Tab-separated table of C-alpha atoms in Angstrom:
chain	number	residue	atom	x	y	z
A	492	MET	CA	13.275	-9.078	13.073
A	493	MET	CA	11.020	-9.915	16.026
A	494	LEU	CA	7.372	-9.055	15.433
A	495	GLY	CA	4.508	-10.239	17.577
A	496	GLY	CA	6.759	-12.810	19.215
A	497	ARG	CA	7.809	-14.265	15.852
A	498	ARG	CA	11.329	-14.328	14.473
A	499	LEU	CA	11.110	-13.162	10.862
A	500	LEU	CA	13.409	-12.154	8.071
A	501	PRO	CA	13.646	-8.328	8.220
A	502	ILE	CA	11.739	-7.971	4.948
A	503	VAL	CA	8.179	-6.670	4.619
A	504	GLN	CA	6.505	-6.735	1.208
A	505	GLY	CA	4.401	-3.585	0.933
A	506	GLY	CA	0.700	-3.693	0.150
A	507	MET	CA	-0.127	-2.584	-3.412
A	508	GLY	CA	-3.571	-2.135	-4.926
A	509	ILE	CA	-5.591	-2.671	-6.953
A	510	GLY	CA	-4.783	-6.370	-6.751
A	511	VAL	CA	-1.028	-6.054	-7.316
A	512	SER	CA	-0.266	-7.745	-4.008
A	513	ALA	CA	-2.841	-10.473	-3.587
A	514	GLN	CA	-2.571	-14.042	-2.288
A	515	ARG	CA	0.097	-15.275	-4.708
A	516	LEU	CA	2.666	-12.593	-3.872
A	517	ALA	CA	1.861	-12.204	-0.174
A	518	GLY	CA	1.736	-15.959	0.402
A	519	SER	CA	5.058	-16.464	-1.395
A	520	VAL	CA	6.830	-13.816	0.694
A	521	ALA	CA	5.440	-15.244	3.923
A	522	ALA	CA	6.510	-18.742	2.854
A	523	MET	CA	10.078	-17.433	2.715
A	524	GLY	CA	9.829	-16.247	6.326
A	525	GLY	CA	9.097	-12.575	5.658
A	526	VAL	CA	5.949	-10.460	5.950
A	527	GLY	CA	3.629	-10.811	2.965
A	528	THR	CA	1.026	-8.068	2.619
A	529	LEU	CA	-2.238	-8.179	0.715
A	530	SER	CA	-3.949	-4.958	-0.381
A	531	CYS	CA	-7.669	-5.029	0.389
A	532	VAL	CA	-8.962	-2.614	-2.250
A	533	ASP	CA	-11.206	-4.130	-4.948
A	534	LEU	CA	-9.842	-7.663	-4.621
A	535	ARG	CA	-12.976	-8.952	-6.378
A	536	ARG	CA	-11.050	-8.292	-9.617
A	537	HIS	CA	-9.130	-11.515	-9.019
A	538	HIS	CA	-12.377	-13.504	-8.834
A	539	PRO	CA	-14.395	-13.862	-12.086
A	540	ASP	CA	-17.541	-14.991	-10.250
A	541	LEU	CA	-17.504	-11.911	-8.022
A	542	MET	CA	-16.906	-9.661	-11.032
A	543	GLU	CA	-19.825	-11.335	-12.828
A	544	ARG	CA	-22.011	-10.860	-9.742
A	545	THR	CA	-21.320	-7.101	-9.732
A	546	GLN	CA	-21.209	-6.594	-13.500
A	547	GLY	CA	-23.375	-3.734	-14.703
A	548	LEU	CA	-24.566	-2.685	-11.259
A	549	ALA	CA	-23.169	0.837	-11.668
A	550	THR	CA	-25.631	1.536	-14.494
A	551	ARG	CA	-28.686	1.058	-12.272
A	552	VAL	CA	-30.252	4.467	-11.752
A	553	GLY	CA	-31.646	5.230	-8.299
A	554	GLN	CA	-30.144	2.158	-6.653
A	555	ASP	CA	-26.764	3.543	-5.633
A	556	GLU	CA	-26.964	2.353	-2.014
A	557	ALA	CA	-27.821	-1.189	-3.065
A	558	THR	CA	-25.080	-1.123	-5.701
A	559	LYS	CA	-22.456	0.062	-3.241
A	560	ALA	CA	-23.515	-2.553	-0.688
A	561	ALA	CA	-23.304	-5.326	-3.297
A	562	ILE	CA	-19.841	-4.285	-4.486
A	563	ASP	CA	-18.578	-3.817	-0.924
A	564	GLU	CA	-19.804	-7.276	0.044
A	565	ALA	CA	-18.149	-8.825	-3.028
A	566	ASN	CA	-14.867	-7.197	-2.060
A	567	LEU	CA	-15.161	-8.362	1.537
A	568	GLU	CA	-15.808	-11.914	0.318
A	569	ALA	CA	-12.701	-11.589	-1.869
A	570	VAL	CA	-10.721	-10.504	1.200
A	571	GLU	CA	-11.687	-13.735	2.961
A	572	ARG	CA	-10.798	-15.873	-0.066
A	573	GLU	CA	-7.438	-14.167	-0.585
A	574	ILE	CA	-6.424	-14.512	3.071
A	575	LYS	CA	-7.326	-18.205	3.029
A	576	ALA	CA	-5.366	-18.795	-0.192
A	577	ALA	CA	-2.345	-16.821	1.053
A	578	ARG	CA	-2.369	-18.822	4.290
A	579	ALA	CA	-2.340	-22.084	2.344
A	580	ARG	CA	0.490	-20.850	0.110
A	581	SER	CA	2.595	-19.709	3.091
A	582	GLU	CA	2.220	-23.121	4.798
A	583	GLY	CA	2.181	-21.413	8.171
A	584	ARG	CA	5.513	-19.679	7.765
A	585	GLY	CA	6.242	-15.982	8.058
A	586	LEU	CA	3.465	-13.505	8.707
A	587	LEU	CA	0.492	-12.303	6.660
A	588	ALA	CA	-0.728	-8.713	6.779
A	589	MET	CA	-3.591	-6.778	5.190
A	590	ASN	CA	-2.974	-3.224	4.031
A	591	VAL	CA	-6.022	-0.980	4.405
A	592	MET	CA	-5.947	2.649	3.260
A	593	ARG	CA	-7.480	4.941	5.863
A	594	ALA	CA	-8.857	6.957	2.942
A	595	VAL	CA	-11.134	4.208	1.579
A	596	SER	CA	-14.833	4.515	2.337
A	597	ASP	CA	-15.248	0.989	3.732
A	598	TYR	CA	-12.077	1.220	5.834
A	599	ALA	CA	-13.790	-0.127	8.967
A	600	GLY	CA	-15.401	-2.981	7.047
A	601	TYR	CA	-12.093	-4.058	5.506
A	602	VAL	CA	-10.315	-3.969	8.873
A	603	LYS	CA	-12.988	-5.982	10.650
A	604	ARG	CA	-13.440	-8.597	7.912
A	605	SER	CA	-9.666	-9.077	7.623
A	606	LEU	CA	-9.423	-9.662	11.361
A	607	GLU	CA	-12.399	-12.024	11.347
A	608	ALA	CA	-10.742	-13.968	8.513
A	609	GLY	CA	-7.664	-14.491	10.680
A	610	ILE	CA	-5.126	-12.076	9.233
A	611	ASP	CA	-2.006	-11.788	11.403
A	612	ALA	CA	-1.596	-8.025	11.073
A	613	VAL	CA	-3.427	-4.954	9.789
A	614	VAL	CA	-1.292	-2.212	8.239
A	615	VAL	CA	-2.883	1.207	7.701
A	616	GLY	CA	-1.590	4.179	5.717
A	617	ALA	CA	-3.024	7.075	3.658
A	618	GLY	CA	-4.279	8.798	6.806
A	619	LEU	CA	-3.910	8.589	10.575
A	620	PRO	CA	-5.560	5.415	11.920
A	621	LEU	CA	-6.494	6.886	15.300
A	622	ASP	CA	-9.452	4.498	15.596
A	623	LEU	CA	-7.677	1.269	14.626
A	624	PRO	CA	-7.439	0.001	18.250
A	625	ASP	CA	-11.216	0.428	18.586
A	626	LEU	CA	-11.891	-1.531	15.399
A	627	ALA	CA	-9.560	-4.325	16.567
A	628	GLN	CA	-10.646	-4.498	20.195
A	629	ASP	CA	-12.130	-7.983	19.745
A	630	HIS	CA	-8.840	-9.253	18.277
A	631	PRO	CA	-6.157	-8.575	20.903
A	632	ASP	CA	-3.652	-10.959	19.314
A	633	ALA	CA	-3.711	-9.303	15.886
A	634	LEU	CA	-0.820	-6.943	15.156
A	635	LEU	CA	-1.643	-3.309	14.384
A	636	VAL	CA	0.852	-1.379	12.264
A	637	PRO	CA	0.413	2.266	11.189
A	638	ILE	CA	2.370	3.763	8.280
A	639	LEU	CA	3.796	7.189	9.162
A	640	SER	CA	6.377	9.509	7.655
A	641	ASP	CA	7.773	11.699	10.441
A	642	ALA	CA	8.564	11.591	14.153
A	643	ARG	CA	5.678	13.924	14.953
A	644	GLY	CA	3.224	11.379	13.542
A	645	VAL	CA	4.851	8.614	15.594
A	646	GLN	CA	4.401	10.605	18.794
A	647	LEU	CA	0.779	11.422	17.972
A	648	ILE	CA	-0.246	7.830	17.215
A	649	VAL	CA	1.527	6.379	20.258
A	650	LYS	CA	-0.009	8.928	22.643
A	651	LYS	CA	-3.515	8.538	21.182
A	652	TRP	CA	-3.331	4.750	21.190
A	653	GLU	CA	-1.974	4.634	24.746
A	654	ARG	CA	-5.224	6.229	25.899
A	655	LYS	CA	-6.987	3.254	24.330
A	656	LYS	CA	-4.589	0.910	26.181
A	657	ARG	CA	-3.018	-0.320	22.958
A	658	LEU	CA	0.372	0.281	21.380
A	659	PRO	CA	1.406	-0.204	17.761
A	660	ASP	CA	3.055	-3.600	17.289
A	661	ALA	CA	5.390	-1.950	14.770
A	662	ILE	CA	5.498	1.304	12.825
A	663	VAL	CA	6.370	1.624	9.145
A	664	ILE	CA	8.398	4.789	8.504
A	665	GLU	CA	7.739	5.589	4.836
A	666	HIS	CA	9.810	8.225	3.036
A	667	PRO	CA	7.466	10.172	0.697
A	668	ARG	CA	10.331	11.219	-1.601
A	669	LEU	CA	11.134	7.584	-2.381
A	670	ALA	CA	7.979	5.489	-2.016
A	671	GLY	CA	5.429	4.679	-4.714
A	672	GLY	CA	1.673	5.168	-4.810
A	673	HIS	CA	0.063	7.505	-2.286
A	674	LEU	CA	2.632	9.414	-0.246
A	675	GLY	CA	2.691	10.580	3.354
A	676	ALA	CA	3.032	14.305	2.760
A	677	ALA	CA	0.382	17.004	2.606
A	678	ARG	CA	1.603	18.512	-0.671
A	679	ILE	CA	3.938	17.651	-3.538
A	680	ALA	CA	6.109	20.601	-2.464
A	681	ASP	CA	6.698	18.844	0.887
A	682	LEU	CA	8.129	15.607	-0.548
A	683	ASN	CA	11.744	16.771	-0.164
A	684	ASP	CA	11.328	18.138	3.359
A	685	PRO	CA	14.327	16.941	5.448
A	686	ARG	CA	12.011	16.014	8.304
A	687	PHE	CA	11.186	12.845	6.329
A	688	ASP	CA	14.803	11.659	5.962
A	689	PHE	CA	15.470	8.296	7.612
A	690	GLU	CA	18.571	9.791	9.245
A	691	ARG	CA	16.251	12.122	11.136
A	692	VAL	CA	12.972	10.251	11.559
A	693	ILE	CA	14.328	6.937	12.819
A	694	PRO	CA	16.671	8.302	15.566
A	695	ASP	CA	14.080	10.903	16.648
A	696	SER	CA	11.338	8.266	16.849
A	697	ILE	CA	13.572	5.880	18.787
A	698	ALA	CA	14.498	8.686	21.213
A	699	PHE	CA	10.806	9.327	21.858
A	700	LEU	CA	10.046	5.617	22.330
A	701	ARG	CA	13.046	5.213	24.629
A	702	ALA	CA	11.973	8.166	26.767
A	703	ALA	CA	8.517	6.586	27.028
A	704	GLY	CA	10.066	3.248	28.075
A	705	ILE	CA	8.615	1.360	25.085
A	706	GLU	CA	11.550	1.299	22.654
A	707	LYS	CA	11.766	-2.501	22.596
A	708	GLU	CA	8.024	-2.935	22.163
A	709	ILE	CA	7.643	-1.056	18.877
A	710	PRO	CA	10.074	-1.993	16.068
A	711	LEU	CA	10.452	0.507	13.242
A	712	ILE	CA	10.346	-0.602	9.597
A	713	ALA	CA	11.875	1.704	6.977
A	714	ALA	CA	10.049	1.971	3.640
A	715	GLY	CA	10.837	3.815	0.407
A	716	GLY	CA	13.795	3.424	-1.932
A	717	ILE	CA	15.135	0.237	-0.307
A	718	ARG	CA	16.841	-1.645	-3.113
A	719	SER	CA	19.909	-3.486	-1.749
A	720	HIS	CA	21.647	-5.222	1.123
A	721	ALA	CA	23.555	-1.973	1.725
A	722	ASP	CA	20.280	-0.033	2.034
A	723	ILE	CA	19.038	-2.472	4.665
A	724	ALA	CA	22.304	-2.294	6.602
A	725	ARG	CA	22.168	1.517	6.496
A	726	VAL	CA	18.678	1.864	7.988
A	727	GLN	CA	19.315	-0.898	10.518
A	728	ALA	CA	22.400	1.011	11.648
A	729	LEU	CA	20.065	3.961	12.291
A	730	GLY	CA	17.911	1.733	14.488
A	731	ALA	CA	15.303	0.232	12.137
A	732	ALA	CA	14.418	-3.398	12.766
A	733	GLY	CA	13.546	-4.136	9.154
A	734	VAL	CA	12.541	-2.724	5.781
A	735	GLN	CA	9.478	-2.615	3.543
A	736	LEU	CA	9.649	-2.808	-0.260
A	737	GLY	CA	6.856	-2.466	-2.787
A	738	THR	CA	7.974	-2.033	-6.382
A	739	PRO	CA	10.744	-4.694	-6.320
A	740	PHE	CA	8.140	-7.254	-5.206
A	741	ALA	CA	5.499	-6.012	-7.656
A	742	VAL	CA	7.697	-7.060	-10.586
A	743	THR	CA	8.532	-10.549	-9.301
A	744	GLU	CA	7.287	-13.660	-11.068
A	745	GLU	CA	4.847	-14.203	-8.213
A	746	GLY	CA	3.417	-10.655	-8.387
A	747	ASP	CA	-0.350	-10.805	-8.942
A	748	ALA	CA	-0.509	-8.190	-11.729
A	749	HIS	CA	-0.325	-8.753	-15.506
A	750	PRO	CA	3.147	-9.269	-17.077
A	751	GLU	CA	2.759	-5.935	-18.923
A	752	PHE	CA	2.307	-4.195	-15.566
A	753	LYS	CA	5.597	-5.670	-14.407
A	754	ARG	CA	7.354	-4.712	-17.625
A	755	VAL	CA	6.255	-1.074	-17.351
A	756	LEU	CA	7.536	-0.788	-13.775
A	757	ALA	CA	10.757	-2.701	-14.419
A	758	GLU	CA	11.723	-0.697	-17.509
A	759	ALA	CA	10.859	2.734	-16.059
A	760	ARG	CA	13.732	4.986	-15.015
A	761	ASP	CA	13.579	7.831	-12.489
A	762	GLU	CA	13.104	10.346	-15.297
A	763	ASP	CA	9.991	8.374	-16.360
A	764	VAL	CA	8.361	8.717	-12.930
A	765	VAL	CA	6.266	11.746	-11.973
A	766	GLU	CA	4.498	13.135	-8.911
A	767	PHE	CA	0.927	14.442	-9.027
A	768	THR	CA	-2.079	14.876	-6.737
A	769	SER	CA	-4.352	11.846	-6.499
A	770	VAL	CA	-8.134	11.889	-6.268
A	771	ALA	CA	-7.571	11.050	-2.592
A	772	GLY	CA	-5.997	14.500	-2.169
A	773	LEU	CA	-2.562	13.016	-1.483
A	774	PRO	CA	0.650	13.350	-3.487
A	775	ALA	CA	1.291	10.222	-5.538
A	776	ARG	CA	4.136	8.804	-7.636
A	777	ALA	CA	3.674	6.786	-10.830
A	778	VAL	CA	5.169	6.008	-14.229
A	779	ALA	CA	4.365	8.639	-16.881
A	780	THR	CA	2.413	6.306	-19.161
A	781	PRO	CA	0.250	7.604	-22.053
A	782	TRP	CA	-2.858	8.049	-19.913
A	783	LEU	CA	-1.036	9.879	-17.104
A	784	LYS	CA	0.775	12.187	-19.545
A	785	ALA	CA	-2.508	13.060	-21.249
A	786	TYR	CA	-4.227	13.646	-17.913
A	787	LEU	CA	-1.473	15.894	-16.551
A	788	LYS	CA	-1.663	18.089	-19.671
A	789	ILE	CA	-5.268	18.996	-18.876
A	790	GLU	CA	-5.213	18.610	-15.088
A	791	ASP	CA	-5.399	22.374	-14.450
A	792	LYS	CA	-8.433	22.723	-16.728
A	793	LEU	CA	-10.199	19.787	-15.081
A	794	GLN	CA	-9.521	21.120	-11.589
A	795	ALA	CA	-10.748	24.585	-12.607
A	796	VAL	CA	-14.192	23.184	-13.455
A	797	ALA	CA	-14.371	20.636	-10.620
A	798	HIS	CA	-17.876	20.315	-9.196
A	799	VAL	CA	-19.875	17.929	-7.065
A	800	LYS	CA	-21.260	15.001	-9.096
A	801	ASN	CA	-24.671	13.460	-8.542
A	802	ARG	CA	-23.074	10.067	-8.057
A	803	CYS	CA	-19.773	8.192	-8.200
A	804	THR	CA	-18.786	7.089	-11.711
A	805	LYS	CA	-18.928	3.476	-10.552
A	806	ALA	CA	-21.619	3.979	-7.851
A	807	PHE	CA	-18.945	2.298	-5.741
A	808	ASP	CA	-17.612	5.258	-3.707
A	809	CYS	CA	-14.287	3.520	-3.113
A	810	LEU	CA	-12.860	6.609	-1.365
A	811	ALA	CA	-14.305	8.422	1.634
A	812	GLN	CA	-13.383	11.675	-0.115
A	813	CYS	CA	-12.871	11.768	-3.874
A	814	GLY	CA	-11.690	14.772	-5.849
A	815	LEU	CA	-13.730	13.749	-8.898
A	816	ARG	CA	-16.996	12.834	-7.161
A	817	ASP	CA	-16.892	15.601	-4.552
A	818	GLY	CA	-15.640	18.351	-6.877
A	819	LEU	CA	-12.608	19.187	-4.738
A	820	ALA	CA	-10.438	21.806	-6.442
A	821	GLY	CA	-6.744	20.953	-6.404
A	822	TRP	CA	-7.449	17.240	-6.013
A	823	GLY	CA	-7.176	14.660	-8.798
A	824	GLN	CA	-9.996	14.602	-11.362
A	825	PHE	CA	-10.136	11.006	-12.591
A	826	CYS	CA	-11.591	7.667	-11.505
A	827	ILE	CA	-8.754	5.945	-9.672
A	828	ASP	CA	-10.547	2.589	-9.641
A	829	ASN	CA	-10.781	2.635	-13.446
A	830	GLN	CA	-7.134	3.573	-13.918
A	831	LEU	CA	-5.632	1.167	-11.380
A	832	ALA	CA	-7.801	-1.694	-12.655
A	833	ALA	CA	-6.502	-1.009	-16.171
A	834	ALA	CA	-2.925	-1.205	-14.891
A	835	LEU	CA	-3.644	-4.493	-13.097
A	836	ARG	CA	-4.716	-6.083	-16.380
A	837	GLY	CA	-1.699	-4.638	-18.216
A	838	ASP	CA	-3.438	-1.918	-20.231
A	839	VAL	CA	-0.515	0.448	-20.840
A	840	LYS	CA	-2.625	3.020	-22.689
A	841	LYS	CA	-5.234	3.473	-19.951
A	842	GLY	CA	-3.562	2.343	-16.730
A	843	LEU	CA	-2.154	4.230	-13.736
A	844	PHE	CA	1.106	2.474	-12.806
A	845	PHE	CA	2.265	3.428	-9.305
A	846	ARG	CA	6.029	3.029	-8.801
A	847	GLY	CA	8.656	3.946	-6.219
A	848	ALA	CA	11.874	5.823	-6.998
A	849	GLY	CA	15.207	4.197	-7.784
A	850	ALA	CA	16.589	1.426	-9.985
A	851	LEU	CA	15.302	-2.045	-9.139
A	852	PRO	CA	17.563	-4.808	-7.752
A	853	PHE	CA	17.489	-6.797	-11.005
A	854	GLY	CA	17.137	-3.851	-13.372
A	855	ASP	CA	14.456	-4.621	-15.950
A	856	GLN	CA	14.509	-8.376	-15.298
A	857	ILE	CA	11.546	-10.234	-13.830
A	858	ARG	CA	12.852	-12.620	-11.169
A	859	SER	CA	11.371	-14.713	-8.354
A	860	VAL	CA	10.563	-13.724	-4.779
A	861	ARG	CA	13.264	-16.117	-3.576
A	862	GLU	CA	15.917	-14.538	-5.791
A	863	LEU	CA	14.932	-11.044	-4.658
A	864	MET	CA	15.066	-11.923	-0.972
A	865	ASP	CA	18.374	-13.752	-1.421
A	866	LYS	CA	19.867	-10.693	-3.083
A	867	LEU	CA	18.583	-8.320	-0.425
A	868	LEU	CA	19.831	-10.421	2.460
A	869	THR	CA	23.275	-11.485	1.226
A	870	ARG	CA	26.328	-9.368	0.584
A	871	GLN	CA	27.373	-11.055	-2.649
A	872	GLN	CA	25.553	-10.390	-5.898
A	873	MET	CA	23.817	-13.494	-7.210
A	874	ALA	CA	25.171	-14.801	-10.493
A	875	LEU	CA	22.803	-14.067	-13.350
A	876	ALA	CA	20.881	-17.108	-14.437
């Protein structure tokens, strides 16, 4: 796959927060010649000194602005550290990207600090990044990659960005019926809409790009449910240049989350995975762990009494719009930072464990990044160790 003038393996490791894809995983994937992606959200959790610096700040009454600024700055410092460490681990090979959710409150700050720290590419999902070219105008060599789910979104982004004299350097086409985490559909009922099928989105998007004379300038990367060499061959036959995978990389030895996190994802079957509405107002897919089951039982009651809170639970305001803080009926009613942080540290009882659909390449085994990439890129099954 050619991306930004670089010849890469056609494998992109998806960004996964909180802290699931940090420097160890992203740097290892890049070292193999693929695209390793860090997730920017709350990366301070991988740095004890930054956690100590922000410990207890949320309990300060009347100092919410100062608290938010302190936590934001700690996270931005963590972004710089993680990029530097991933770069060292990759030894200059492959490509390093930073995934930034459009829905986070400090979206602009994360984008700018990542670019200033020398990240190769910025990948944005969970909302339309119409302003990404503006935020990156001082970094013309950085690659800008939106995550979209249908051909209509591709047309919109390309036309809007063209007015800013910038084109996407690639576009991730993510299937909301198959991906994990936050999904690119307005409602859970829309997840199975045929307009999201790769067989439709990829050819339609390529036809639009071809008609605009920019087909060769914007490679498409298929994401969601990619689990095998055959899956890669199938989407490349449709016209995709490469693929993006999240869950299979999350459970590798190099994944930055706790071993219990990896076990939960690796052992989960499709019948153990559920869809629900996140506090970000987006459909989401995760393993039905004890906390999620308990929450879903009372979700209707919580949404019925949703109301605006005086302050964010953490005084952190991680999301620009939050169902819990802003009292948005129909949106999730829990603190996503609390739940994802619990999953990162392997707390099965309290954690929210995002996962994509489909059996994993090595079943419930935890294997290395190298073994996973070998299996994805070769026709023959690797012999079990």
